[in-house]
mmCIF file with all atom_site columns, C-alpha atoms in Angstrom:
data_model
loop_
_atom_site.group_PDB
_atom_site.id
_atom_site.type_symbol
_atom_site.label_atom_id
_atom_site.label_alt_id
_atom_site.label_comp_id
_atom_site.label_asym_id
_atom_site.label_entity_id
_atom_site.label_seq_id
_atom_site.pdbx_PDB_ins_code
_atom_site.Cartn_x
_atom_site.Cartn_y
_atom_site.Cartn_z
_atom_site.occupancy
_atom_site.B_iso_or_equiv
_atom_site.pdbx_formal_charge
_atom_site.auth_seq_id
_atom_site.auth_comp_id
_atom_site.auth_asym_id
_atom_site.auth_atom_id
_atom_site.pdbx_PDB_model_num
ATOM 1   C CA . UNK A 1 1   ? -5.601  -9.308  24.638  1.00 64.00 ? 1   UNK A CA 1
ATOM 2   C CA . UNK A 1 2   ? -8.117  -9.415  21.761  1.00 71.00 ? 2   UNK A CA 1
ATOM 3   C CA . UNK A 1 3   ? -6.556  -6.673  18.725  1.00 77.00 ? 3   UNK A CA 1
ATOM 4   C CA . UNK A 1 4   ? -9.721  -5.295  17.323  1.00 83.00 ? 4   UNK A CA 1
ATOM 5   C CA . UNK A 1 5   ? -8.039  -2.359  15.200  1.00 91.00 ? 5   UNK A CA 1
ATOM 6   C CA . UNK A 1 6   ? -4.568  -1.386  14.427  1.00 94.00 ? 6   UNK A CA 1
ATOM 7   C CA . UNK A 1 7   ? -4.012  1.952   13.579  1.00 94.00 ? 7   UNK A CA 1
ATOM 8   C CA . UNK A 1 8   ? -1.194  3.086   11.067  1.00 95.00 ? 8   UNK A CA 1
ATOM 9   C CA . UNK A 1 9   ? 0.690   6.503   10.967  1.00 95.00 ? 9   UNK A CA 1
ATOM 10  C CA . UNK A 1 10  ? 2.386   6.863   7.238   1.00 92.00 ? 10  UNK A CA 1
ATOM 11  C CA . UNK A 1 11  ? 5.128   9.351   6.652   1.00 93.00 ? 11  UNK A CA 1
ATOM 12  C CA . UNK A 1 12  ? 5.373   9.991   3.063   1.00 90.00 ? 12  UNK A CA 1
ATOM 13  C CA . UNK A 1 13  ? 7.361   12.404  0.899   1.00 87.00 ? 13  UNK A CA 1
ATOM 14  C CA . UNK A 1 14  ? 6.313   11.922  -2.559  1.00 86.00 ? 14  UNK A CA 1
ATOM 15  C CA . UNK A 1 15  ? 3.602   9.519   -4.092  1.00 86.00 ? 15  UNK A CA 1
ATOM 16  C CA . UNK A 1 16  ? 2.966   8.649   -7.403  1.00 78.00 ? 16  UNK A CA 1
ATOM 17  C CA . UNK A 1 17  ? -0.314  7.010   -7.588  1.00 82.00 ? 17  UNK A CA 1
ATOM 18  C CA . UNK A 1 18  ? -2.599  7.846   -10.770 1.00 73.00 ? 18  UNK A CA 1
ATOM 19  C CA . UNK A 1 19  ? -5.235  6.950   -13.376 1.00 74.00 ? 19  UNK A CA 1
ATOM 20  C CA . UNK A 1 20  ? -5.320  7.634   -17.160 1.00 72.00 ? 20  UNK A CA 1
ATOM 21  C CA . UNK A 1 21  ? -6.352  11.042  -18.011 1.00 69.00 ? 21  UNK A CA 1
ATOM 22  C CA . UNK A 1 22  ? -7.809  12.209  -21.379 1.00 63.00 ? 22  UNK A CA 1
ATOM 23  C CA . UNK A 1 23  ? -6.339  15.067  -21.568 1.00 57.00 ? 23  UNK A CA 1
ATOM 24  C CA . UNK A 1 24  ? -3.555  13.709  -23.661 1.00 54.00 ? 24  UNK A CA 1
ATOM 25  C CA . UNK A 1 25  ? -0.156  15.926  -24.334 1.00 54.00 ? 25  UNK A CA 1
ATOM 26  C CA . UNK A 1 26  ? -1.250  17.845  -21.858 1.00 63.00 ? 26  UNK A CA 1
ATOM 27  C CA . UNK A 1 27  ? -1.443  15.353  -18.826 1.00 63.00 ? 27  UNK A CA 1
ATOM 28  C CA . UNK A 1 28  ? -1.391  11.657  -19.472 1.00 74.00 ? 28  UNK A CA 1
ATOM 29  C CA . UNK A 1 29  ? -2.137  10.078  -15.883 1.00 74.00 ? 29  UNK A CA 1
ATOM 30  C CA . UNK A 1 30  ? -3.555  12.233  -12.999 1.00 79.00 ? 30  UNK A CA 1
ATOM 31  C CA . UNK A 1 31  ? -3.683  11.764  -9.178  1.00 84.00 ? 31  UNK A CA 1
ATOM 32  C CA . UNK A 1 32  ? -7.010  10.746  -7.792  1.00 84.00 ? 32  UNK A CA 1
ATOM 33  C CA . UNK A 1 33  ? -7.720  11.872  -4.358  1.00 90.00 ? 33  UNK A CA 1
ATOM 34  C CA . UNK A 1 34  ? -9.492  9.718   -1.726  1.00 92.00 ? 34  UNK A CA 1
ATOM 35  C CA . UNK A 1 35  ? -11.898 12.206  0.152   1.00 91.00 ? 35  UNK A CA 1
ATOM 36  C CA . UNK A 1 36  ? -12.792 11.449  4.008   1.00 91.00 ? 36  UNK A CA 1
ATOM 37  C CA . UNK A 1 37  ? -14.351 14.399  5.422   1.00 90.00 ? 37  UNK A CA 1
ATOM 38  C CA . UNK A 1 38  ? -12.947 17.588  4.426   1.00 91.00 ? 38  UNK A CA 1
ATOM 39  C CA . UNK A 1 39  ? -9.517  16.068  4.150   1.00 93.00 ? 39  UNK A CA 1
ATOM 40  C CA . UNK A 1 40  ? -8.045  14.179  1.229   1.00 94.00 ? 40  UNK A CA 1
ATOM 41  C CA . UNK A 1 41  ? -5.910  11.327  0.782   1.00 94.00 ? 41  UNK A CA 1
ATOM 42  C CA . UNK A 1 42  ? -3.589  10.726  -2.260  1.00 92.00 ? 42  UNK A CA 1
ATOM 43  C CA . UNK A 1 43  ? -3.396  6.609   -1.027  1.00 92.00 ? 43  UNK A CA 1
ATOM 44  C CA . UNK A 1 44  ? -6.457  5.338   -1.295  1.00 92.00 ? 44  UNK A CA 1
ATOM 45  C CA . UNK A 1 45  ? -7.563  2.679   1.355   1.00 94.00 ? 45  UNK A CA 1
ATOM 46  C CA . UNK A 1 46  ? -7.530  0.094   -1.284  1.00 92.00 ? 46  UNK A CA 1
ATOM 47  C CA . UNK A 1 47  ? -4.424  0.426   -2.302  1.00 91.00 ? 47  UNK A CA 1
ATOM 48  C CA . UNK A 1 48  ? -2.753  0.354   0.683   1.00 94.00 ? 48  UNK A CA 1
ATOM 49  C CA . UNK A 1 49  ? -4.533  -2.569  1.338   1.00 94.00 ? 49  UNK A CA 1
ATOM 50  C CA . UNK A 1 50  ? -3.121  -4.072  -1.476  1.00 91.00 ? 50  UNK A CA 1
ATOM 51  C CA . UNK A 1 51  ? 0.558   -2.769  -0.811  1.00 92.00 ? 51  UNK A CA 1
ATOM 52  C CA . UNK A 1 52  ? -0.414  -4.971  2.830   1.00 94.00 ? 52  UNK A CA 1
ATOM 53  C CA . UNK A 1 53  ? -0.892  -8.023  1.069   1.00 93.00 ? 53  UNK A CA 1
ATOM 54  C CA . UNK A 1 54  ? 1.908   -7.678  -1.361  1.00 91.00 ? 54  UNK A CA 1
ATOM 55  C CA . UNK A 1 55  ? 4.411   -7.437  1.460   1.00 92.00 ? 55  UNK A CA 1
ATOM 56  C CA . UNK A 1 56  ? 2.695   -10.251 3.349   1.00 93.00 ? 56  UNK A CA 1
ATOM 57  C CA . UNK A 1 57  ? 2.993   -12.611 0.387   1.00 92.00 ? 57  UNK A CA 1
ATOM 58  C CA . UNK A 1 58  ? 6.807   -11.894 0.669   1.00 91.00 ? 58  UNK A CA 1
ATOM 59  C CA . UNK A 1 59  ? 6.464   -12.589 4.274   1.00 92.00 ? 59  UNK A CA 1
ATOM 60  C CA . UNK A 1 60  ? 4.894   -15.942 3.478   1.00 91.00 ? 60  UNK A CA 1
ATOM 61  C CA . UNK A 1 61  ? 7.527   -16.545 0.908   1.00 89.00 ? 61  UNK A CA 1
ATOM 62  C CA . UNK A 1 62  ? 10.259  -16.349 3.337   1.00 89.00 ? 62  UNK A CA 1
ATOM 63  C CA . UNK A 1 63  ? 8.419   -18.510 5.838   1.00 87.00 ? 63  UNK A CA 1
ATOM 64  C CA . UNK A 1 64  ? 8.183   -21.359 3.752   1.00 84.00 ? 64  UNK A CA 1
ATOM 65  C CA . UNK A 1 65  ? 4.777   -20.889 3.429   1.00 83.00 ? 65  UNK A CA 1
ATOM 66  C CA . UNK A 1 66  ? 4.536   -21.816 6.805   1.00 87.00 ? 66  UNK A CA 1
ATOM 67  C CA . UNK A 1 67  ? 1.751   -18.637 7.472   1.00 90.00 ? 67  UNK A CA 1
ATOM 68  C CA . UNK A 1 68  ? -0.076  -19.129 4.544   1.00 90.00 ? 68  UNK A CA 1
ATOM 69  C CA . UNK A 1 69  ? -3.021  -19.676 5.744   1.00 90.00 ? 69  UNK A CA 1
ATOM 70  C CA . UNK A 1 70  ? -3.186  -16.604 8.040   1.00 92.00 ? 70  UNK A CA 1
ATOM 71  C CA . UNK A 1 71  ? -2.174  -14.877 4.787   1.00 92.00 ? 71  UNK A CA 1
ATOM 72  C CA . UNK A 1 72  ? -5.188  -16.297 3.239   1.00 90.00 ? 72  UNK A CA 1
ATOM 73  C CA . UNK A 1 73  ? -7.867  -15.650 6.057   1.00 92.00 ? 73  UNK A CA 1
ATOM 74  C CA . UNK A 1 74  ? -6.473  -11.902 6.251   1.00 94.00 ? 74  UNK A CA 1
ATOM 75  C CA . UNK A 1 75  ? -6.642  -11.191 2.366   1.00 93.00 ? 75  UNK A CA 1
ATOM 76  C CA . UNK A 1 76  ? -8.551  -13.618 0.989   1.00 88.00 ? 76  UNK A CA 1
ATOM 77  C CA . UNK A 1 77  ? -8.004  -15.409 -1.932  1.00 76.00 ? 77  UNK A CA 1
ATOM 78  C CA . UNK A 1 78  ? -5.377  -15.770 -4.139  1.00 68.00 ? 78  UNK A CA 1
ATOM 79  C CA . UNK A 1 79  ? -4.912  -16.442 -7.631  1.00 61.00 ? 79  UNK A CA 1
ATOM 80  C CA . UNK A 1 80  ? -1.329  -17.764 -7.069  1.00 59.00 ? 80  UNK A CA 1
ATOM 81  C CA . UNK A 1 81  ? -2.414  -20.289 -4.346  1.00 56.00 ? 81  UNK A CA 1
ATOM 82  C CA . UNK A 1 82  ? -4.935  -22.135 -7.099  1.00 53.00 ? 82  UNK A CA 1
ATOM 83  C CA . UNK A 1 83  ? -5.062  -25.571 -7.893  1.00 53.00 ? 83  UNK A CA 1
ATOM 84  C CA . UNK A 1 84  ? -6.370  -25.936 -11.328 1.00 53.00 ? 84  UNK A CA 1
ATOM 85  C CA . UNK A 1 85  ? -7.824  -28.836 -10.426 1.00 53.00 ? 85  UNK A CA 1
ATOM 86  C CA . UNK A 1 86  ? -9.955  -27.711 -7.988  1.00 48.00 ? 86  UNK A CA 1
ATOM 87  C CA . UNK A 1 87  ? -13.610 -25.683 -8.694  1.00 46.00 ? 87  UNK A CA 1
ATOM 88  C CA . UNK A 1 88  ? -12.341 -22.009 -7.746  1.00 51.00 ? 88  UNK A CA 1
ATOM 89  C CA . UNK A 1 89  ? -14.106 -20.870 -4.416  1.00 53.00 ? 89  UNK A CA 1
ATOM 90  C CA . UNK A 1 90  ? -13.606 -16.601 -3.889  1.00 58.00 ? 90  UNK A CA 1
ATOM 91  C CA . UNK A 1 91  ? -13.180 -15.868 -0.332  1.00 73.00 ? 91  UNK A CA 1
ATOM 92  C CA . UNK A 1 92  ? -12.980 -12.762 1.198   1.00 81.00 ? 92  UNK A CA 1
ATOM 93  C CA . UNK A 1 93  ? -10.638 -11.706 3.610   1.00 89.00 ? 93  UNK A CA 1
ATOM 94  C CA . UNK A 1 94  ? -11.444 -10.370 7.353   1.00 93.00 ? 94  UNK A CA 1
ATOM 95  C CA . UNK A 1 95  ? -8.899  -7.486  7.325   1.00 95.00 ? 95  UNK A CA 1
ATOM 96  C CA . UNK A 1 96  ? -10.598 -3.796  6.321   1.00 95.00 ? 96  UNK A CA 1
ATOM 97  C CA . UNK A 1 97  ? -8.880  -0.608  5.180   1.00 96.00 ? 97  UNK A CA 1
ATOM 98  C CA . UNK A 1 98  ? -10.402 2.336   5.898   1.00 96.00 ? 98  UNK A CA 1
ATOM 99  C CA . UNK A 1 99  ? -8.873  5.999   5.752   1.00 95.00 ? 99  UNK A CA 1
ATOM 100 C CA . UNK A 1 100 ? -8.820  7.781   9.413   1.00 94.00 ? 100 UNK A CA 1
ATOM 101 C CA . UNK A 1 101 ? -6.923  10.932  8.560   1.00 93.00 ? 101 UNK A CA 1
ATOM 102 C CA . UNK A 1 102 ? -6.272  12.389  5.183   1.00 94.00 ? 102 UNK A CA 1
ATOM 103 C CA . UNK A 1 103 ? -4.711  15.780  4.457   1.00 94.00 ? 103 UNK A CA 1
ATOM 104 C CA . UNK A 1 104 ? -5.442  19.336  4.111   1.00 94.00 ? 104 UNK A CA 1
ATOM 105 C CA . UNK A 1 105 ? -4.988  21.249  0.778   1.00 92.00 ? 105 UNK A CA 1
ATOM 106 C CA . UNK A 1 106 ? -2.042  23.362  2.294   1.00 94.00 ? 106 UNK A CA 1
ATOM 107 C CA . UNK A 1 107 ? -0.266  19.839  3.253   1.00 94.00 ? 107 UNK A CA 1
ATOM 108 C CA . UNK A 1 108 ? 0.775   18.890  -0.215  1.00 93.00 ? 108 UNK A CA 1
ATOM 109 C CA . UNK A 1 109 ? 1.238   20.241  -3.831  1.00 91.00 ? 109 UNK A CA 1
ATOM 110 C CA . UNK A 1 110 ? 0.823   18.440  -7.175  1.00 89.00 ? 110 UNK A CA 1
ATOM 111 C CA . UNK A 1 111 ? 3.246   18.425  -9.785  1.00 86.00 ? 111 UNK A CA 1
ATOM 112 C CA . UNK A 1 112 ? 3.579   16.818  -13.094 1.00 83.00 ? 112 UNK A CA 1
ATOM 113 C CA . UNK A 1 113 ? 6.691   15.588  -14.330 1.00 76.00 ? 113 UNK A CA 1
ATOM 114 C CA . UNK A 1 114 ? 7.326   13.780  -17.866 1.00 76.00 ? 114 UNK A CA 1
ATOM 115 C CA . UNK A 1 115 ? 8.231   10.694  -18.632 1.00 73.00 ? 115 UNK A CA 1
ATOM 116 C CA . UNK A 1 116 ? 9.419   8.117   -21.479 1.00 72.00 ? 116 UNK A CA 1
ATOM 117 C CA . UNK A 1 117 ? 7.428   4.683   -22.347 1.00 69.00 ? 117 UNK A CA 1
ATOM 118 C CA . UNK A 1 118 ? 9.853   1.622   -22.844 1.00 74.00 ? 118 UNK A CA 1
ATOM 119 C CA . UNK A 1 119 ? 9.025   -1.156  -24.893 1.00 72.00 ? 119 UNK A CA 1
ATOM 120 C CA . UNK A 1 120 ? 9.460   -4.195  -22.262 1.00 69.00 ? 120 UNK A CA 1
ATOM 121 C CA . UNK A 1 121 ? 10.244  -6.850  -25.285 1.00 75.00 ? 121 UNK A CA 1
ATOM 122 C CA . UNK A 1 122 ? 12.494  -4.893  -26.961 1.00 75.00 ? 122 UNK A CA 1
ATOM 123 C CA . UNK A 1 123 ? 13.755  -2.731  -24.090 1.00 68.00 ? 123 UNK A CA 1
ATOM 124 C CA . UNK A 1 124 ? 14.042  0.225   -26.508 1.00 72.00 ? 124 UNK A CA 1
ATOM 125 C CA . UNK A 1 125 ? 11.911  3.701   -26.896 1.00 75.00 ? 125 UNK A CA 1
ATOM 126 C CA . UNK A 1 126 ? 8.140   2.578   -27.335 1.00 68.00 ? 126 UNK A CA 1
ATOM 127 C CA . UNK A 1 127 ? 6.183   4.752   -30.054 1.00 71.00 ? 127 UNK A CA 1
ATOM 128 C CA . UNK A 1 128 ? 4.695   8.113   -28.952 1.00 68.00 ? 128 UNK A CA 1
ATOM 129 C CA . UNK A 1 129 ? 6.957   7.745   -26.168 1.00 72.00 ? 129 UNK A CA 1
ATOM 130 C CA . UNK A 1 130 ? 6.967   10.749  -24.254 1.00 75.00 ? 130 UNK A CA 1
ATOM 131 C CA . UNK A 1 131 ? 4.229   11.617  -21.629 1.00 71.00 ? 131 UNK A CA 1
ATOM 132 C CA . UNK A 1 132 ? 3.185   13.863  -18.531 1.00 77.00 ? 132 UNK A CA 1
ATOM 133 C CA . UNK A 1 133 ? 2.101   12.391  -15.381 1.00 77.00 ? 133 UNK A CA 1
ATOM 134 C CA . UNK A 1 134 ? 0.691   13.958  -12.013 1.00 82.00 ? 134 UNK A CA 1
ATOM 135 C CA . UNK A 1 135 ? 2.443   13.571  -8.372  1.00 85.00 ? 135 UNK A CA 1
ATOM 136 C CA . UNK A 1 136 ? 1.966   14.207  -5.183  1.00 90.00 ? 136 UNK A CA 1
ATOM 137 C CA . UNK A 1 137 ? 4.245   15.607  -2.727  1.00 90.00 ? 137 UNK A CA 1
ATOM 138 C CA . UNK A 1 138 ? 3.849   16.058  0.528   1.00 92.00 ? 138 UNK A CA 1
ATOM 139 C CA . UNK A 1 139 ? 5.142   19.281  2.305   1.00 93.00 ? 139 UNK A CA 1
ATOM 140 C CA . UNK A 1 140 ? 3.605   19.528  5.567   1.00 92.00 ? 140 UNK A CA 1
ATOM 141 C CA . UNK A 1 141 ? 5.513   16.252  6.511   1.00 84.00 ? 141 UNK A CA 1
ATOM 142 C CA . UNK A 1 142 ? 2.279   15.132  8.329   1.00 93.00 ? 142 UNK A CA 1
ATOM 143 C CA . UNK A 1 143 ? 0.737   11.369  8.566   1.00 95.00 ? 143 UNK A CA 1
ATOM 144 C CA . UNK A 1 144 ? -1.609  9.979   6.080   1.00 95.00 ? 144 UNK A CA 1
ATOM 145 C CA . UNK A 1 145 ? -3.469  7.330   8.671   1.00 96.00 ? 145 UNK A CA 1
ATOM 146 C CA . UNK A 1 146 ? -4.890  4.423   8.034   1.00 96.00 ? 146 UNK A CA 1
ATOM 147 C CA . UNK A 1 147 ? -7.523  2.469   10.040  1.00 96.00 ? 147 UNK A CA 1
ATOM 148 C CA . UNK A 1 148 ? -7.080  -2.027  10.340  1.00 97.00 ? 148 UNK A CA 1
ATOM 149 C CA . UNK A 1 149 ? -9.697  -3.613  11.416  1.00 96.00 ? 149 UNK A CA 1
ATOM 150 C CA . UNK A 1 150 ? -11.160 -7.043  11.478  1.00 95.00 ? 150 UNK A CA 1
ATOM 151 C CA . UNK A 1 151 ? -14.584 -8.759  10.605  1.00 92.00 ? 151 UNK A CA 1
ATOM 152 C CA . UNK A 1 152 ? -13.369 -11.315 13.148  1.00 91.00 ? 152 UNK A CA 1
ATOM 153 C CA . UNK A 1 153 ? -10.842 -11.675 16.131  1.00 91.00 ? 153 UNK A CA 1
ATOM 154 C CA . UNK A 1 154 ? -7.237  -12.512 14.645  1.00 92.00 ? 154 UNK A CA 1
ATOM 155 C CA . UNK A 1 155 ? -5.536  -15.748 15.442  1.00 92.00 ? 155 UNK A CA 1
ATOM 156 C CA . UNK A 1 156 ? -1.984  -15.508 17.048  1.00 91.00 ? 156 UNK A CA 1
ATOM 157 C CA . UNK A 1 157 ? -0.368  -17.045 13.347  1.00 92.00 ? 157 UNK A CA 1
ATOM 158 C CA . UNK A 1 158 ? -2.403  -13.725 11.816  1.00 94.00 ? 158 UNK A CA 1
ATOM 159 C CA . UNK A 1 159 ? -1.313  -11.221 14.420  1.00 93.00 ? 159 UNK A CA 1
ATOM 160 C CA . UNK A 1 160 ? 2.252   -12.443 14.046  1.00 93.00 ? 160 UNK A CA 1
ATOM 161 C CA . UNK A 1 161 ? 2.018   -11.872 10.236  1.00 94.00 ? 161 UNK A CA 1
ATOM 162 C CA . UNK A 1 162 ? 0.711   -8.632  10.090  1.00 95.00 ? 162 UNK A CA 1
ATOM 163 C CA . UNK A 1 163 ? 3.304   -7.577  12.891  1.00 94.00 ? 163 UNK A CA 1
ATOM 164 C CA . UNK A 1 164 ? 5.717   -8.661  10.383  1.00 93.00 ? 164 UNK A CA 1
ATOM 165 C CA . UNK A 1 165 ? 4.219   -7.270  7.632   1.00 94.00 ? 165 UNK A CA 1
ATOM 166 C CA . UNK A 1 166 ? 4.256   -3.713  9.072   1.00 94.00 ? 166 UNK A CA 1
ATOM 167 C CA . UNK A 1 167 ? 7.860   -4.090  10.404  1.00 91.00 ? 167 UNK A CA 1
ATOM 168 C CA . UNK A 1 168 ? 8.984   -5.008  6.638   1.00 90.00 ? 168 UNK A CA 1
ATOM 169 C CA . UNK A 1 169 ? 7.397   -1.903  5.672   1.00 90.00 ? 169 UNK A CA 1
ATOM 170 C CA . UNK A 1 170 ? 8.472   0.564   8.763   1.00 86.00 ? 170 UNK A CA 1
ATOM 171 C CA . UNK A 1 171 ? 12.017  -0.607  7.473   1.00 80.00 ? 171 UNK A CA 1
ATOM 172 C CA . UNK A 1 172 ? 12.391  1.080   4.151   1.00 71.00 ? 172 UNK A CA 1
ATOM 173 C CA . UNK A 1 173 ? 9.351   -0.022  1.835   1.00 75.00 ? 173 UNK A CA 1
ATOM 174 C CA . UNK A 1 174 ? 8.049   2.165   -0.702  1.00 79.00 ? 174 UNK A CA 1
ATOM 175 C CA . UNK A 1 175 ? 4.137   2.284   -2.550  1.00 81.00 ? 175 UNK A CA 1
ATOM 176 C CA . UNK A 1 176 ? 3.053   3.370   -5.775  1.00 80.00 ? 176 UNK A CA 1
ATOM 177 C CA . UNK A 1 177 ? 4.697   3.727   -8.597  1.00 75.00 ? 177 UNK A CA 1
ATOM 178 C CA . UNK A 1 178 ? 7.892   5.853   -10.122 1.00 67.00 ? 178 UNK A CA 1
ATOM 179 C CA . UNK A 1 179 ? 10.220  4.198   -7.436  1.00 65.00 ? 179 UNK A CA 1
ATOM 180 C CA . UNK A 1 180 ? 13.316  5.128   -9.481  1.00 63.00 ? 180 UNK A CA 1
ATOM 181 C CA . UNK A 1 181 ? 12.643  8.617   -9.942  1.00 68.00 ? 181 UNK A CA 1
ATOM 182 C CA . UNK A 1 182 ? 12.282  9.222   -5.601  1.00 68.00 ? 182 UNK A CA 1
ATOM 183 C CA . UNK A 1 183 ? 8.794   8.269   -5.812  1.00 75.00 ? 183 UNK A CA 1
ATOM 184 C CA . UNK A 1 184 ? 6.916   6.458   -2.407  1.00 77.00 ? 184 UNK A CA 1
ATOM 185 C CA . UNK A 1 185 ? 9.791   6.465   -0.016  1.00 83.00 ? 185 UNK A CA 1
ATOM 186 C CA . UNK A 1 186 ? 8.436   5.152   3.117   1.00 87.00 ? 186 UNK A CA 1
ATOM 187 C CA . UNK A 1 187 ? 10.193  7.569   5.713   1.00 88.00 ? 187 UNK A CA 1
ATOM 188 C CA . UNK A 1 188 ? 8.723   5.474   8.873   1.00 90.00 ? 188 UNK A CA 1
ATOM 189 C CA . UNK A 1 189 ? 5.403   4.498   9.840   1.00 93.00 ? 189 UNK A CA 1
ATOM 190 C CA . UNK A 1 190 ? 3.800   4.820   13.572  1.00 94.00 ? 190 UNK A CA 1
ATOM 191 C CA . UNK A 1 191 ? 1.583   2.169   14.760  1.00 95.00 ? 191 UNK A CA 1
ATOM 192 C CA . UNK A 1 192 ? -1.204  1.994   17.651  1.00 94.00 ? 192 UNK A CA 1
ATOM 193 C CA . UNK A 1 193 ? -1.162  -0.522  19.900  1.00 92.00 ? 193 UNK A CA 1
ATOM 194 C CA . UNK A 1 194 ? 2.645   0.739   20.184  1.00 88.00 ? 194 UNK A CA 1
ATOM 195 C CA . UNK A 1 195 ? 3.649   -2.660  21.505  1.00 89.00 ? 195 UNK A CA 1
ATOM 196 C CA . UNK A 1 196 ? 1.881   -4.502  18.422  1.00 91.00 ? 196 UNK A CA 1
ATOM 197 C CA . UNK A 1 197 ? 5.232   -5.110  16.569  1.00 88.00 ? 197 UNK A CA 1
ATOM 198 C CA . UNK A 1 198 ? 6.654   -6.798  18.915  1.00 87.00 ? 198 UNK A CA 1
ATOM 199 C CA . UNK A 1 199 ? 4.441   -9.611  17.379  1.00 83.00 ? 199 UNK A CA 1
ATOM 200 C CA . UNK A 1 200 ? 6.141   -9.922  14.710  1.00 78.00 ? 200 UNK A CA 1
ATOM 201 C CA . UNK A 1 201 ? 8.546   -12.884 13.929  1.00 66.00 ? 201 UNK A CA 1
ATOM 202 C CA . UNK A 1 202 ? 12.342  -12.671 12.883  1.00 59.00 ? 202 UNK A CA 1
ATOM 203 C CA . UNK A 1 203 ? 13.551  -13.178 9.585   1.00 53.00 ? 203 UNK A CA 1
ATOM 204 C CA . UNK A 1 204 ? 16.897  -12.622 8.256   1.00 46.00 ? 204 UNK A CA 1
ATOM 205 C CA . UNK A 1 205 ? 17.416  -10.309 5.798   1.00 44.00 ? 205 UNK A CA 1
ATOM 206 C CA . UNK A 1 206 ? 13.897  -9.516  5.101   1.00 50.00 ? 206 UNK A CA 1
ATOM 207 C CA . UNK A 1 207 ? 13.189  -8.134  9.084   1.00 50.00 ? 207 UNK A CA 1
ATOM 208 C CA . UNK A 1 208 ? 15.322  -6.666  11.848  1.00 43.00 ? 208 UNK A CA 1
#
């Protein structure tokens, strides 16, 4: 059977996804919402798209590189797969994000919690250290969902890898950023074809 979209059901608490903001001692970083329709999305499309590839790469990683180049022809180039010898091509990959259900206002609430800057070479407080950053959190305990689709059928090697990709993410991932502070909790994840998983290859400690 030819898989022309993949559609993905995310349960999310909190999410802690933001941009600069200039409105400095008063808010540092703010949450910018995706719109689609009159609903709005606090993931946008891109970076879940990204959050796919990063958990593909550690996929790949764990296959010996052995699905690297469905890896490649899903996401497209990558800058750690160069060979500085060789005239740098950009390819784009065939797998598209797009947002098929955001939220309602009434779903979620924003609040802003502070926060302390580290210096990372000297581990200790950075200067001006103290800041205020926007979150998102989710109270309605419905799906954000997210629409995969292809430019071009996938291969069997690129069906099993994004099988696996989603199982390593239905079994405890988390997206954005504040991780350590209960931020992006993955609480489980619905997909459609319901039987697509069962794609998906076995690895030890990485997928059940």
């Amino acid at each position: 059977m030819i898989i022309n979209k993949v559609l993905v059901k995310l349960y999310i608490n909190k999410v802690h996804i933001v941009q600069p903001c200039t409105r400095i001692r008063k808010l540092d970083h703010r949450v910018v919402f995706y719109k689609f329709g009159n609903t709005l999305s606090p993931i946008p499309p891109s970076s879940f798209r990204g959050y796919l590839r990063h958990l593909a790469r550690i996929v790949v990683s764990h296959t010996g590189n052995k699905y690297l180049n469905a890896y490649l022809s899903l996401f497209g180039s990558d800058i750690r797969e160069y060979d500085p010898n060789i005239h740098l091509v950009s390819k784009e990959g065939k797998l598209i994000v797009s947002l098929s259900q955001g939220l309602n206002e009434s779903d979620f609430k924003v609040g802003i919690r502070p926060g302390i800057r580290v210096n990372r070479t000297t581990g200790t407080t950075a200067k001006e250290a103290l800041f205020f950053s926007e979150y998102v959190e989710i109270i309605s305990k419905k799906p954000i969902v997210f629409n995969l689709e292809f430019k071009e059928p996938l291969s069997k090697e690129e069906e099993v890898l994004l099988a696996a990709t989603l199982n390593l993410m239905k079994n405890g991932g988390t997206l954005g950023g504040w991780i350590s502070k209960g931020m992006g909790l993955i609480r489980r994840i619905e997909v459609e074809p319901k039987d697509f998983l069962k794609k998906s290859l076995k690895l030890g400690g990485v997928l059940g």
